[in-house]
Short mmCIF file of C-alpha atoms in Angstrom, two decimals:
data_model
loop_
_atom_site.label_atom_id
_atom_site.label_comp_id
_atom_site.label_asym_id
_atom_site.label_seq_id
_atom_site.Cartn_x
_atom_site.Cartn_y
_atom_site.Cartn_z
CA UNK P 1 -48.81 7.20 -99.37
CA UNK P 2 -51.21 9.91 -97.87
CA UNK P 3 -54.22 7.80 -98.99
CA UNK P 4 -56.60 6.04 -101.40
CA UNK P 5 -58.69 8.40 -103.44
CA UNK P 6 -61.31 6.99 -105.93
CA UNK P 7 -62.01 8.63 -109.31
CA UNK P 8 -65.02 8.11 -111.08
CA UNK P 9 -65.31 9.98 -114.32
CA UNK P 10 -66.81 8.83 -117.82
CA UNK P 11 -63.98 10.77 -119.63
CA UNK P 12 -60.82 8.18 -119.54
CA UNK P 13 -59.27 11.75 -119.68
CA UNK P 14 -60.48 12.98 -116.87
CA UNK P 15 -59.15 10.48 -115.15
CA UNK P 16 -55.62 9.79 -115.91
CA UNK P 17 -55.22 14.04 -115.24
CA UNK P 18 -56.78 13.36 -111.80
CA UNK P 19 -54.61 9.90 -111.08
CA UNK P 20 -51.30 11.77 -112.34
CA UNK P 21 -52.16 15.01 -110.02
CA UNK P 22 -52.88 12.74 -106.78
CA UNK P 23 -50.34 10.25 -107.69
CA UNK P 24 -47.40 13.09 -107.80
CA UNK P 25 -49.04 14.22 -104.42
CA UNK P 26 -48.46 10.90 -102.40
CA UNK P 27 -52.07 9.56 -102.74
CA UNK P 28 -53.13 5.91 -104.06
CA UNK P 29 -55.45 6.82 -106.79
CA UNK P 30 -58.13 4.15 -108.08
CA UNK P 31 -60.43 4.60 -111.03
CA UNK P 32 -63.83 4.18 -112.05
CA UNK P 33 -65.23 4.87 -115.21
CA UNK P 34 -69.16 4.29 -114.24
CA UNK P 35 -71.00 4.29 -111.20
CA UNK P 36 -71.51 0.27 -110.30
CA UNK P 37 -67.87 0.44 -110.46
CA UNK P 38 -67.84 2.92 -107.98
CA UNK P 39 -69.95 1.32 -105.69
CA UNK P 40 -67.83 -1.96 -106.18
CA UNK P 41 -64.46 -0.26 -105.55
CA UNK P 42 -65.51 1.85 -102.41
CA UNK P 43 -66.97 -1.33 -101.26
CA UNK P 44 -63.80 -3.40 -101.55
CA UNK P 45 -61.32 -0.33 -100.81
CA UNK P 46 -63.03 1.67 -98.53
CA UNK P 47 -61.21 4.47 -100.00
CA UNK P 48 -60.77 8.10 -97.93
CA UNK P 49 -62.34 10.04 -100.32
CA UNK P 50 -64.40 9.61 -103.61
CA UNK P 51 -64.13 11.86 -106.36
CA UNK P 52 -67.07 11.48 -108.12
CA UNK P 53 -68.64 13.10 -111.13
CA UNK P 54 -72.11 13.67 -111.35
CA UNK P 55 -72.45 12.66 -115.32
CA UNK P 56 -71.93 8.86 -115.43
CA UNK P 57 -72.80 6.76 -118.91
CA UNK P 58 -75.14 4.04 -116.46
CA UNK P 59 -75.46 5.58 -112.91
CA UNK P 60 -76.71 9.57 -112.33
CA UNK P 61 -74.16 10.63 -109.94
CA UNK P 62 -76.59 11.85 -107.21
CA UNK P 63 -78.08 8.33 -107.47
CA UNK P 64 -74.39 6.88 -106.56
CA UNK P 65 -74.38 9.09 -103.51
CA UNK P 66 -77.31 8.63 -102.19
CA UNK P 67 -76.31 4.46 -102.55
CA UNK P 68 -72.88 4.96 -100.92
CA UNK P 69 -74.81 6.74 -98.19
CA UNK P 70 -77.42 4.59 -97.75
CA UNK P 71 -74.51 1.78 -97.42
CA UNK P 72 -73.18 1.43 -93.69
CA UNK P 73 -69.84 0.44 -95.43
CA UNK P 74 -69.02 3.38 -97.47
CA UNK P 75 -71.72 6.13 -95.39
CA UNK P 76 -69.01 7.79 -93.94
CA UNK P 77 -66.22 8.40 -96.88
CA UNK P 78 -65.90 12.07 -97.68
CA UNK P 79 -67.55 12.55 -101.24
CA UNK P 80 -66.87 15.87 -103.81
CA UNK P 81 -68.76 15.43 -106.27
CA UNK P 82 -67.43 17.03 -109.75
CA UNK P 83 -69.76 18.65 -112.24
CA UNK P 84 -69.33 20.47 -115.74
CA UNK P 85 -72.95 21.79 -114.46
CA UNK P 86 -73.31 25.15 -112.85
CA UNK P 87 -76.76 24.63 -111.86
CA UNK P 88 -77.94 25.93 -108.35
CA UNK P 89 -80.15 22.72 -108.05
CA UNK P 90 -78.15 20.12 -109.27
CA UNK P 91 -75.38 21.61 -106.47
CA UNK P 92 -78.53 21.84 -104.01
CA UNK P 93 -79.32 18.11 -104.22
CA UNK P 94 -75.50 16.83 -104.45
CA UNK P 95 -75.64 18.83 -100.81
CA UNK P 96 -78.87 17.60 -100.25
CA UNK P 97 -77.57 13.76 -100.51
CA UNK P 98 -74.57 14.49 -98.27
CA UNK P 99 -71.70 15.75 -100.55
CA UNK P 100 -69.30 16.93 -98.62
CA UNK P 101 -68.81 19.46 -101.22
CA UNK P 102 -69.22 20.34 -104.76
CA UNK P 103 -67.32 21.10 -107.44
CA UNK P 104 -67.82 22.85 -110.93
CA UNK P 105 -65.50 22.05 -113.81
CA UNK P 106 -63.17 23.45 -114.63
CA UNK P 107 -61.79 22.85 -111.14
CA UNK P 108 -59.33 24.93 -109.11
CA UNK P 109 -56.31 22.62 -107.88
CA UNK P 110 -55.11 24.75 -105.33
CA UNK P 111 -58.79 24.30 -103.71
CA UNK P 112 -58.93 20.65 -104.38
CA UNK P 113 -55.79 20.00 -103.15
CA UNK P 114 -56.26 21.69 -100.54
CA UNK P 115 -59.67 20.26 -99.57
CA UNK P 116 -57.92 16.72 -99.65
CA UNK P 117 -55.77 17.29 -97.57
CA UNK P 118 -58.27 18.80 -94.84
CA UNK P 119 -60.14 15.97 -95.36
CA UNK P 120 -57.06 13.30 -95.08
CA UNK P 121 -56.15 15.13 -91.65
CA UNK P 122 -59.45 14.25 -90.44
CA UNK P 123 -59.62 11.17 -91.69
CA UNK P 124 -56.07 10.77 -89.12
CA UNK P 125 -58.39 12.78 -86.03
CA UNK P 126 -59.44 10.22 -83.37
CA UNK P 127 -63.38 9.86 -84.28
CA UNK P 128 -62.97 10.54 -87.62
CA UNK P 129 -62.68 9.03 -91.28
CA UNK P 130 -64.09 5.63 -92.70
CA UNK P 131 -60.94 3.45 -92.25
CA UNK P 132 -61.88 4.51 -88.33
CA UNK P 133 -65.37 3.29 -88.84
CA UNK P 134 -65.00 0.41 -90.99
CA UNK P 135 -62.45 -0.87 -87.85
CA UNK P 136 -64.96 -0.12 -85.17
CA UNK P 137 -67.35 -1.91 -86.75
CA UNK P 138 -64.87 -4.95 -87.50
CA UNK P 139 -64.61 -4.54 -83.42
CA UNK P 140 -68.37 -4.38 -82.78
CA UNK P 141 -67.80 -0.75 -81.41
CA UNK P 142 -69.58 1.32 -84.24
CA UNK P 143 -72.71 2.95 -83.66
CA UNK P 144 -75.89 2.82 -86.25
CA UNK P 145 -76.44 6.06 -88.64
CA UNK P 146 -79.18 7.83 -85.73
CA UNK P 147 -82.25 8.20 -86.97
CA UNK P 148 -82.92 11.91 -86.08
CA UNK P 149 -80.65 14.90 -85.82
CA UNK P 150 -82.09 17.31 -83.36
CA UNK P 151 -81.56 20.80 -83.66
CA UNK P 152 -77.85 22.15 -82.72
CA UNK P 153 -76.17 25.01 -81.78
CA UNK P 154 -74.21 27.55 -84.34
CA UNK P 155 -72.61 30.73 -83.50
CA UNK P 156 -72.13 33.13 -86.13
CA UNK P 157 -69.25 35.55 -85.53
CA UNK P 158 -68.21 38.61 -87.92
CA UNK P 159 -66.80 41.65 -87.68
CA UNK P 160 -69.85 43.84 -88.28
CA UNK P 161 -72.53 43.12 -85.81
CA UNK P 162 -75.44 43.76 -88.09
CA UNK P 163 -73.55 41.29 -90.65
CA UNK P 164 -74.17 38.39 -87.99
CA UNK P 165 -77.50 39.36 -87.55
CA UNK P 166 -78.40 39.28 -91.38
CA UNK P 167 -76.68 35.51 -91.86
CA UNK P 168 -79.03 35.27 -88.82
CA UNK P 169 -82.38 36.15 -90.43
CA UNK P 170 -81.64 34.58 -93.54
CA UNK P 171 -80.99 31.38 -91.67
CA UNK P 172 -82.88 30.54 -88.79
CA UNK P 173 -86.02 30.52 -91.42
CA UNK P 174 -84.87 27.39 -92.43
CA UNK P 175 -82.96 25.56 -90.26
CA UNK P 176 -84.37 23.91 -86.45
CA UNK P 177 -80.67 24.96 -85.39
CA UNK P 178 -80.03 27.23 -82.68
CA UNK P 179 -78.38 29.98 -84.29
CA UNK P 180 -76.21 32.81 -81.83
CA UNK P 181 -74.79 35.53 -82.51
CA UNK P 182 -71.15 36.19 -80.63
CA UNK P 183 -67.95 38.32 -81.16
CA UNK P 184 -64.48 37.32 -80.84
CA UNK P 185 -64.54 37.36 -77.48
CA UNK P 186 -67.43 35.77 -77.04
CA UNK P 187 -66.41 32.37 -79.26
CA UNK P 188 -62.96 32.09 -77.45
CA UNK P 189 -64.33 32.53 -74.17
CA UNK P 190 -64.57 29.24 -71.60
CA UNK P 191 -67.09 27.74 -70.36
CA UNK P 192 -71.11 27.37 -71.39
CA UNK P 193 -72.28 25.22 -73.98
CA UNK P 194 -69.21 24.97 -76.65
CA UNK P 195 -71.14 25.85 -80.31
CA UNK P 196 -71.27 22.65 -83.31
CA UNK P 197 -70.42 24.98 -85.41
CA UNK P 198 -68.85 28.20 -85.44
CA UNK P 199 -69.58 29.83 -89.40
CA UNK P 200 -66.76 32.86 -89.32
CA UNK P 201 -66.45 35.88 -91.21
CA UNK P 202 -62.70 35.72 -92.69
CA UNK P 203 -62.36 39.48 -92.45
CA UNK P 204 -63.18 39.47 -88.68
CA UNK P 205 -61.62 42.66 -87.23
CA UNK P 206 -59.61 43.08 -90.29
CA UNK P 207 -58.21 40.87 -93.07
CA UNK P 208 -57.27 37.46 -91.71
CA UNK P 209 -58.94 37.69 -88.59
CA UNK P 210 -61.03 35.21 -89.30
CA UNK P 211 -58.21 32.37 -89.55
CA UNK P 212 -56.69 33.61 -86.77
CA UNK P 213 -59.90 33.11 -84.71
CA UNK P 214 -60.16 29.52 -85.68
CA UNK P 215 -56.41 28.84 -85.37
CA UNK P 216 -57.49 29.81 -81.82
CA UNK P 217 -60.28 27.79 -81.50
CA UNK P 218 -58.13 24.69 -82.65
CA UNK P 219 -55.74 25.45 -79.81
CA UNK P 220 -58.55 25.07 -77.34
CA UNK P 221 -59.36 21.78 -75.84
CA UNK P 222 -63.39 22.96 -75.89
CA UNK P 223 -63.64 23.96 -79.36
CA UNK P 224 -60.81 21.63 -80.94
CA UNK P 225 -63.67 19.52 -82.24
CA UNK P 226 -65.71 22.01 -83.30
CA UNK P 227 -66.99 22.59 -86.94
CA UNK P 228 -65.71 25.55 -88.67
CA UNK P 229 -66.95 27.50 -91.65
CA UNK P 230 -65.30 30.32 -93.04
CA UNK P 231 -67.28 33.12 -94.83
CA UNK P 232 -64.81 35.17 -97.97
CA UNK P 233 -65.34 36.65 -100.85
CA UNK P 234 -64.45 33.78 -103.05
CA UNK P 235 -64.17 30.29 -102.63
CA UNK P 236 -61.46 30.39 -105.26
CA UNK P 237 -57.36 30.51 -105.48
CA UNK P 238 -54.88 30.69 -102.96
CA UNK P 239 -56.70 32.30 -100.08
CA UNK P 240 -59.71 29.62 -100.36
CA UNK P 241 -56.48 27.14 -100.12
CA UNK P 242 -55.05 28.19 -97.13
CA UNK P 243 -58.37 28.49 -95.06
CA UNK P 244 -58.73 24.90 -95.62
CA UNK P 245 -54.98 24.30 -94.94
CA UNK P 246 -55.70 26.33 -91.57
CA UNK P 247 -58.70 23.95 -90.48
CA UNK P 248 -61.57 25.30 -92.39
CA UNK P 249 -64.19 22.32 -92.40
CA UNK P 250 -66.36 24.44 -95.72
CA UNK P 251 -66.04 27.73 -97.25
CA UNK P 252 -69.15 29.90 -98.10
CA UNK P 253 -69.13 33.24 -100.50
CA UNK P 254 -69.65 36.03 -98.87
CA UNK P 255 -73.07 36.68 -100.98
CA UNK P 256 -73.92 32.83 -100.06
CA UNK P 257 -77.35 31.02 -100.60
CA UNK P 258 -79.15 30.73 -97.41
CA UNK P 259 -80.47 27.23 -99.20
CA UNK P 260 -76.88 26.38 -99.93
CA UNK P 261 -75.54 27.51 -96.21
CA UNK P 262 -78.44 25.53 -94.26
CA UNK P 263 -77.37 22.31 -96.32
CA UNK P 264 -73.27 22.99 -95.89
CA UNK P 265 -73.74 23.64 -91.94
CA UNK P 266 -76.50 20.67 -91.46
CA UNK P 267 -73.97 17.85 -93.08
CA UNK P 268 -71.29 19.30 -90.74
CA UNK P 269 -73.65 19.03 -88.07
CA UNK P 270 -74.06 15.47 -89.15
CA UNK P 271 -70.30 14.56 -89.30
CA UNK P 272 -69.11 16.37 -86.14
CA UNK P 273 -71.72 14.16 -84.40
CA UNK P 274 -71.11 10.88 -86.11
CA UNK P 275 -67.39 12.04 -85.18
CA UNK P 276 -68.54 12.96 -81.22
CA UNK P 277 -69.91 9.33 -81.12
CA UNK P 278 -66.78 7.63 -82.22
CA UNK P 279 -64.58 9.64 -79.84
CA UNK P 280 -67.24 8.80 -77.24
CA UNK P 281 -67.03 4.76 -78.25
CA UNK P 282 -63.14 5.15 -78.32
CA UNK P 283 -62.49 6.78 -75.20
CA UNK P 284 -65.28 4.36 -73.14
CA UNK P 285 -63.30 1.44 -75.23
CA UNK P 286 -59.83 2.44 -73.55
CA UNK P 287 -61.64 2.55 -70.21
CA UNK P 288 -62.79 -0.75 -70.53
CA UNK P 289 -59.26 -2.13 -71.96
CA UNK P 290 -57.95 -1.13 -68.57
CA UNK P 291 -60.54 -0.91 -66.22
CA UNK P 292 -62.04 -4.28 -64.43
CA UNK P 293 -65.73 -4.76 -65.46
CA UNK P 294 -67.09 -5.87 -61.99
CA UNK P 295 -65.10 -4.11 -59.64
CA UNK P 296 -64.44 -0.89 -61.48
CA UNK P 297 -60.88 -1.25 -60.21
CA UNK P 298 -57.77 -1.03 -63.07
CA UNK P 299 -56.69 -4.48 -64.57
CA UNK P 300 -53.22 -6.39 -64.88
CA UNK P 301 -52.88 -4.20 -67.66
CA UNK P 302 -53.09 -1.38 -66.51
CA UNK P 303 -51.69 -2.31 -63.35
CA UNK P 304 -48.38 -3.51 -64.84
CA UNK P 305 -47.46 0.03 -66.76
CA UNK P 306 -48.52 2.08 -63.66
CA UNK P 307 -46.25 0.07 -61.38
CA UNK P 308 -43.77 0.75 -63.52
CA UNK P 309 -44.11 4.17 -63.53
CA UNK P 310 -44.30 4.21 -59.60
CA UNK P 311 -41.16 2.15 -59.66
CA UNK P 312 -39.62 4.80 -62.17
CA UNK P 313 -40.54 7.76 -60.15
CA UNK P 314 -39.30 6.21 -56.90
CA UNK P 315 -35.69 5.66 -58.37
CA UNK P 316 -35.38 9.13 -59.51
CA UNK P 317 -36.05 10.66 -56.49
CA UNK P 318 -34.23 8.30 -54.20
CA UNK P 319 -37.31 6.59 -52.37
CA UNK P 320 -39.34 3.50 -51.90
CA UNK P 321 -42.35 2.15 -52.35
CA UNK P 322 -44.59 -1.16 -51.08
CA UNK P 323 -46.43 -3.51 -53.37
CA UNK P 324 -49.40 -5.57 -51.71
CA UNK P 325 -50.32 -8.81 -53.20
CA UNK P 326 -54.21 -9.52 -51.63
CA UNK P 327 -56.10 -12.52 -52.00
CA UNK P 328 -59.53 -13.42 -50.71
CA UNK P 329 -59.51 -16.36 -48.05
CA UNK P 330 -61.46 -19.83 -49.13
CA UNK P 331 -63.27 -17.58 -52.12
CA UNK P 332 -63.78 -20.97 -53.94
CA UNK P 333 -66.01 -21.88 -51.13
CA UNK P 334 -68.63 -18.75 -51.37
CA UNK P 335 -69.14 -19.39 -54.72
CA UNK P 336 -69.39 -23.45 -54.35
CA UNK P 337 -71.88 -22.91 -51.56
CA UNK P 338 -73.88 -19.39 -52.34
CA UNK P 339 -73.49 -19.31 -56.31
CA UNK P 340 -71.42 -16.87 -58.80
CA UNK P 341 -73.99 -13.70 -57.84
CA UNK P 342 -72.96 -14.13 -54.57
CA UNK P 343 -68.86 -14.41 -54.88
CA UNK P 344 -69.57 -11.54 -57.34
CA UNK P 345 -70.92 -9.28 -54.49
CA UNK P 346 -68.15 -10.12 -52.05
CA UNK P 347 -65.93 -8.93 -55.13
CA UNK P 348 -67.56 -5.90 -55.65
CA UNK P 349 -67.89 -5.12 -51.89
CA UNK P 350 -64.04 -6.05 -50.99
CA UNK P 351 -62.86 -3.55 -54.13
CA UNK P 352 -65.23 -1.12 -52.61
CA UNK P 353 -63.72 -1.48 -49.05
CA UNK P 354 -59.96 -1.55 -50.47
CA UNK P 355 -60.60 1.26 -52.21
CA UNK P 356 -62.41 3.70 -49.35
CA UNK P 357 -59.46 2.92 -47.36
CA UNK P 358 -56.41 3.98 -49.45
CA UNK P 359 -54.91 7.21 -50.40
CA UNK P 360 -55.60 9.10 -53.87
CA UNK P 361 -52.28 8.33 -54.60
CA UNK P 362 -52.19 4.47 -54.36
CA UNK P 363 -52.86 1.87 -56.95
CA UNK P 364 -55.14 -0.87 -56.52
CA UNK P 365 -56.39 -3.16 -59.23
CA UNK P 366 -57.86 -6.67 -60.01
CA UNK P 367 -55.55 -9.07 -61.03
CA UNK P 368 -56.78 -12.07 -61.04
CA UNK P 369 -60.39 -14.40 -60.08
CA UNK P 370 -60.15 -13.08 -56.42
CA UNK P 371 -56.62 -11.33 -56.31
CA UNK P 372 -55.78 -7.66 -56.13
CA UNK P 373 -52.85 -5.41 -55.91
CA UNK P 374 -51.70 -2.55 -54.10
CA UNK P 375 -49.13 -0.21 -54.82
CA UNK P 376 -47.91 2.27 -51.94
CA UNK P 377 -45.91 5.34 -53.79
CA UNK P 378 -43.37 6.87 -50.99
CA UNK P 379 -43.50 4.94 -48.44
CA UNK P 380 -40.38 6.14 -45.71
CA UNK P 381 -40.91 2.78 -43.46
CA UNK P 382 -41.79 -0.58 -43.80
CA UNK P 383 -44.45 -0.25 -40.32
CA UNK P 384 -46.25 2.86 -42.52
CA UNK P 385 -47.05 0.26 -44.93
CA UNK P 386 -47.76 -2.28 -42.89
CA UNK P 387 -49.89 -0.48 -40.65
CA UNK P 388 -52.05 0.15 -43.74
CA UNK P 389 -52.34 -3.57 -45.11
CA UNK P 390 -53.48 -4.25 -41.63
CA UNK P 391 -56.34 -1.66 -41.97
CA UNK P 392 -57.43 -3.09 -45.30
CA UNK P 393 -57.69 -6.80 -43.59
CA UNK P 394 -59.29 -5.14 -40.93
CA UNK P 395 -61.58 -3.20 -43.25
CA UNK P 396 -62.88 -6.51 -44.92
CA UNK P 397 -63.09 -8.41 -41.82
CA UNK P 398 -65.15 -5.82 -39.59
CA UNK P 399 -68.23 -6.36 -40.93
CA UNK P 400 -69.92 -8.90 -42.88
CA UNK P 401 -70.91 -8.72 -46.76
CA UNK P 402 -74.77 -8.55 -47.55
CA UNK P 403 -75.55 -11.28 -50.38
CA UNK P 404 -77.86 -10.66 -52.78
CA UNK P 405 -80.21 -13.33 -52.08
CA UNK P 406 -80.14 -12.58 -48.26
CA UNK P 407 -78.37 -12.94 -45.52
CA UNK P 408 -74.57 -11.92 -45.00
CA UNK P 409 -71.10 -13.77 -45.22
CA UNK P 410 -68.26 -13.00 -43.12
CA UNK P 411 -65.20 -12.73 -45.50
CA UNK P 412 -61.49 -12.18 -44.70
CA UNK P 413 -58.37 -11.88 -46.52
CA UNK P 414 -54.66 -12.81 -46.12
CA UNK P 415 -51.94 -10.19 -47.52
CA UNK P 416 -48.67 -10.51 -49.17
CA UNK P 417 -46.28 -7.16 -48.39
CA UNK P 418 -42.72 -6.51 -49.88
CA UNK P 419 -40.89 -3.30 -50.73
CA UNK P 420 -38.66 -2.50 -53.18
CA UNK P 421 -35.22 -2.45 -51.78
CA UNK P 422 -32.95 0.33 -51.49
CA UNK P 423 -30.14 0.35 -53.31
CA UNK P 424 -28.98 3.84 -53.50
CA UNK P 425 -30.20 4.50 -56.32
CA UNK P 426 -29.06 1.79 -58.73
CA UNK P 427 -31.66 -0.17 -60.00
CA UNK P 428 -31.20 -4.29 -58.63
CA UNK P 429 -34.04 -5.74 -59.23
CA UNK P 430 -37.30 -5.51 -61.64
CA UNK P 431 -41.30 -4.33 -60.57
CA UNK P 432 -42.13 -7.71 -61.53
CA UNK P 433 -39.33 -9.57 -58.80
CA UNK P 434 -41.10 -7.24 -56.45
CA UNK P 435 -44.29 -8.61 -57.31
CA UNK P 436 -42.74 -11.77 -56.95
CA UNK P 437 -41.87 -11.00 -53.61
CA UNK P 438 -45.21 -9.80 -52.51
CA UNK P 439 -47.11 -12.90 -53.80
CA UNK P 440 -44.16 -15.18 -52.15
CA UNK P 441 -45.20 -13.39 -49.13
CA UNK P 442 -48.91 -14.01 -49.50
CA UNK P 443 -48.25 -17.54 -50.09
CA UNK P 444 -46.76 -17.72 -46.65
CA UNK P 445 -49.87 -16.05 -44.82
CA UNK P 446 -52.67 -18.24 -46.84
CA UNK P 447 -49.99 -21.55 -45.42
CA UNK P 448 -49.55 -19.61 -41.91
CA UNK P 449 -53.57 -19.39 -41.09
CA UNK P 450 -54.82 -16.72 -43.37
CA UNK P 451 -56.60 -13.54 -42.45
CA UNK P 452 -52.82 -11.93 -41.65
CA UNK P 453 -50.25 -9.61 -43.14
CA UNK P 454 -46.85 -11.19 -44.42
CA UNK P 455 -43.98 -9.18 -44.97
CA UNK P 456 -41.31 -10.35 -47.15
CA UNK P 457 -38.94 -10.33 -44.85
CA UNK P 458 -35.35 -9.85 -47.26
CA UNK P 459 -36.76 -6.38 -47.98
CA UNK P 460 -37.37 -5.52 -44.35
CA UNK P 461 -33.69 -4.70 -43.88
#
């Protein structure tokens, strides 16, 4: 299904024409005939958009937005709100209460339709949507609703310079928004401060050109994210469709309402922000999925999928690589004797030293309380990597580690070597019975005396 869409309309009517329409279109529709059941449904659903009148026999409709947007739960599901009512103000306060658009019956199904389904694909954008949300926050990972939006920046682009500098005037009057002026040029070029919000004159440079600009802004890693508004003579039929099947976040008339614009292009600002902060919490959540908290080296996890990759890249071109297996000598001791801040400084300064004396190339990760792993890509003889597992346990024995609470500890570690074998290119074994064979090799130099290199010595050969 392409997603849950709540009705709420007084007019029973109303709303089996709405729940056949979105039903033959793939979506899950759910129906409300007042607004507490509105507020109960989007509660318990979390639905991925609300269709919501503004006439409602207990509930004003404004008053229902402004409680599903006062409600952390359901602040973040897209909202049209549907009126019979023309009225400039009654549109200027849906806005006002953060509608992500409004509606006057009778309404155009193309442009609903259409405005679904731009609002389902962001729903599916990385950062976006309330399913997103309502998982972060099951994780712990979602950020509060901030508590001030500070001015951003908008660039205005049309075909007709002294066009850009009217929407310009009639603008910046009311809105703490940076507002700049730019040409076609100007918005696809690289590098500067990428613009929120780019509001686009669908004529630029001749019918069209304004879709064609933001097709090319999607295309661009810098301005992917960015908000788009396109300015056309109507908001109406076919052509209002297809800007918003293009990418069009909001459509303005041409002869638009400055009061109208400044609330349309502030609520973008808001969701493209609220959006930047997810993607932010997302991407610094992967990090930390792979990525060791103390050391800053890769995990197991992480670890395991690159050495496979090494492993796969090696067979295809006919070449070998080494796999360390390093453990810290008597670690139980530092921590026994100088406490868990102190064996968590020797950590942190024997990653450190592992890492300063490897190439870009090579892996090295945490695996374990006090055990790492190296992986050497290429490696054309077994004394290339074994001269550099002796410079690592030379690198950590060389000079002692400062502790915290003073003083300095003299720390040394024993090393486990093996290679994967070479078997002309069939594959014999698996990156985990190389592992295997590094950490049967570091066994033998923690039983031999520690502080030593062991190579394991059926790979040798």
């Amino acid at each position: 299904m392409g997603g849950k869409v709540l009705i709420t309309d007084n007019v029973a009517t109303n709303r089996i024409v709405l729940k056949v329409k979105l039903a033959a279109a793939c979506y899950r529709p759910l129906l409300a005939g007042d607004g507490a059941s509105c507020l109960t449904l989007a509660r318990a659903e979390i639905p991925d958009l609300i269709l919501l009148d503004c006439s409602l026999p207990d509930l004003d409709g404004i008053e229902v937005l402004r409680r599903l947007r006062r409600d952390p739960v359901t602040r973040d599901i897209p909202v049209i709100m549907i009126s019979a009512s023309r009225d400039a103000g009654i549109r200027l306060e849906a806005l006002a209460e953060g509608a992500d658009d409004y509606m006057a019956k009778p309404v155009d199904d193309l442009v609903l339709m259409a405005r679904l389904r731009r609002l389902m694909r962001l729903r599916d954008t990385p950062g976006e949507g309330a399913i997103r949300g309502a998982a972060l926050r099951a994780l712990g990972l979602a950020e509060q609703a901030e508590a001030f939006e500070g001015p951003g920046l908008i660039a205005l682009v049309a075909g007709r310079t002294e066009l850009a500098m009217r929407w310009r005037k009639e603008l910046q009057a009311l809105m703490p928004d940076r507002l700049l002026v730019q040409s076609r040029e100007e918005a696809l070029a690289e590098g500067g401060t990428t613009p929120d919000i780019f509001l686009i004159d669908a004529d630029l440079d001749g019918p069209g050109g304004g879709l064609r600009l933001m097709s090319d802004l999607r295309s661009r890693a810098g301005t992917r994210h960015a908000a788009v508004c396109i300015v056309r003579g109507e908001v109406a039929g076919e052509g209002a469709a297809m800007a918003y099947d293009l990418g069009a976040n909001d459509l303005l008339p041409a002869a638009f309402d400055p009061r109208e614009a400044r609330l349309r292009l502030r609520n973008l600002l808001r969701r493209k922000r609220r959006a930047d902060a997810t993607r932010a919490t997302l991407q610094n959540g992967l990090r930390l999925a792979v990525v060791d908290p103390l050391t800053g080296l890769y995990n197991r996890r992480y670890a395991g999928a690159h050495l496979a990759a090494v492993a796969e890249r090696a067979q295809a071109a006919g070449e070998r690589f080494a796999v360390m297996v390093i453990d810290l000598d008597r670690f139980k001791s530092v921590n026994d004797r100088w406490g868990h801040g102190a064996g968590d400084a020797v950590l942190v300064e024997v990653a450190r030293r592992l890492h300063a004396n490897l190439r870009p190339g090579d892996l090295i990760a945490r695996i374990g309380g006090e055990e790492f792993l190296v992986a050497l890509p290429d490696v054309r003889r077994p004394d290339e990597a074994r001269a550099v597992a002796e410079r690592l346990r030379e690198a950590i024995e060389e000079q002692p580690v400062s502790l915290p609470c003073g003083g300095s500890l003299r720390v040394t570690i024993s090393v486990g070597l093996a290679f994967s074998l070479d078997d002309g290119g069939r594959r014999v074994e698996t990156v985990d019975q190389v592992v295997n064979r590094a950490d049967s090799a570091l066994l033998i130099a923690k039983s031999g005396g520690r502080n030593q290199v062991t190579i394991e010595r059926s790979a040798v050969a």
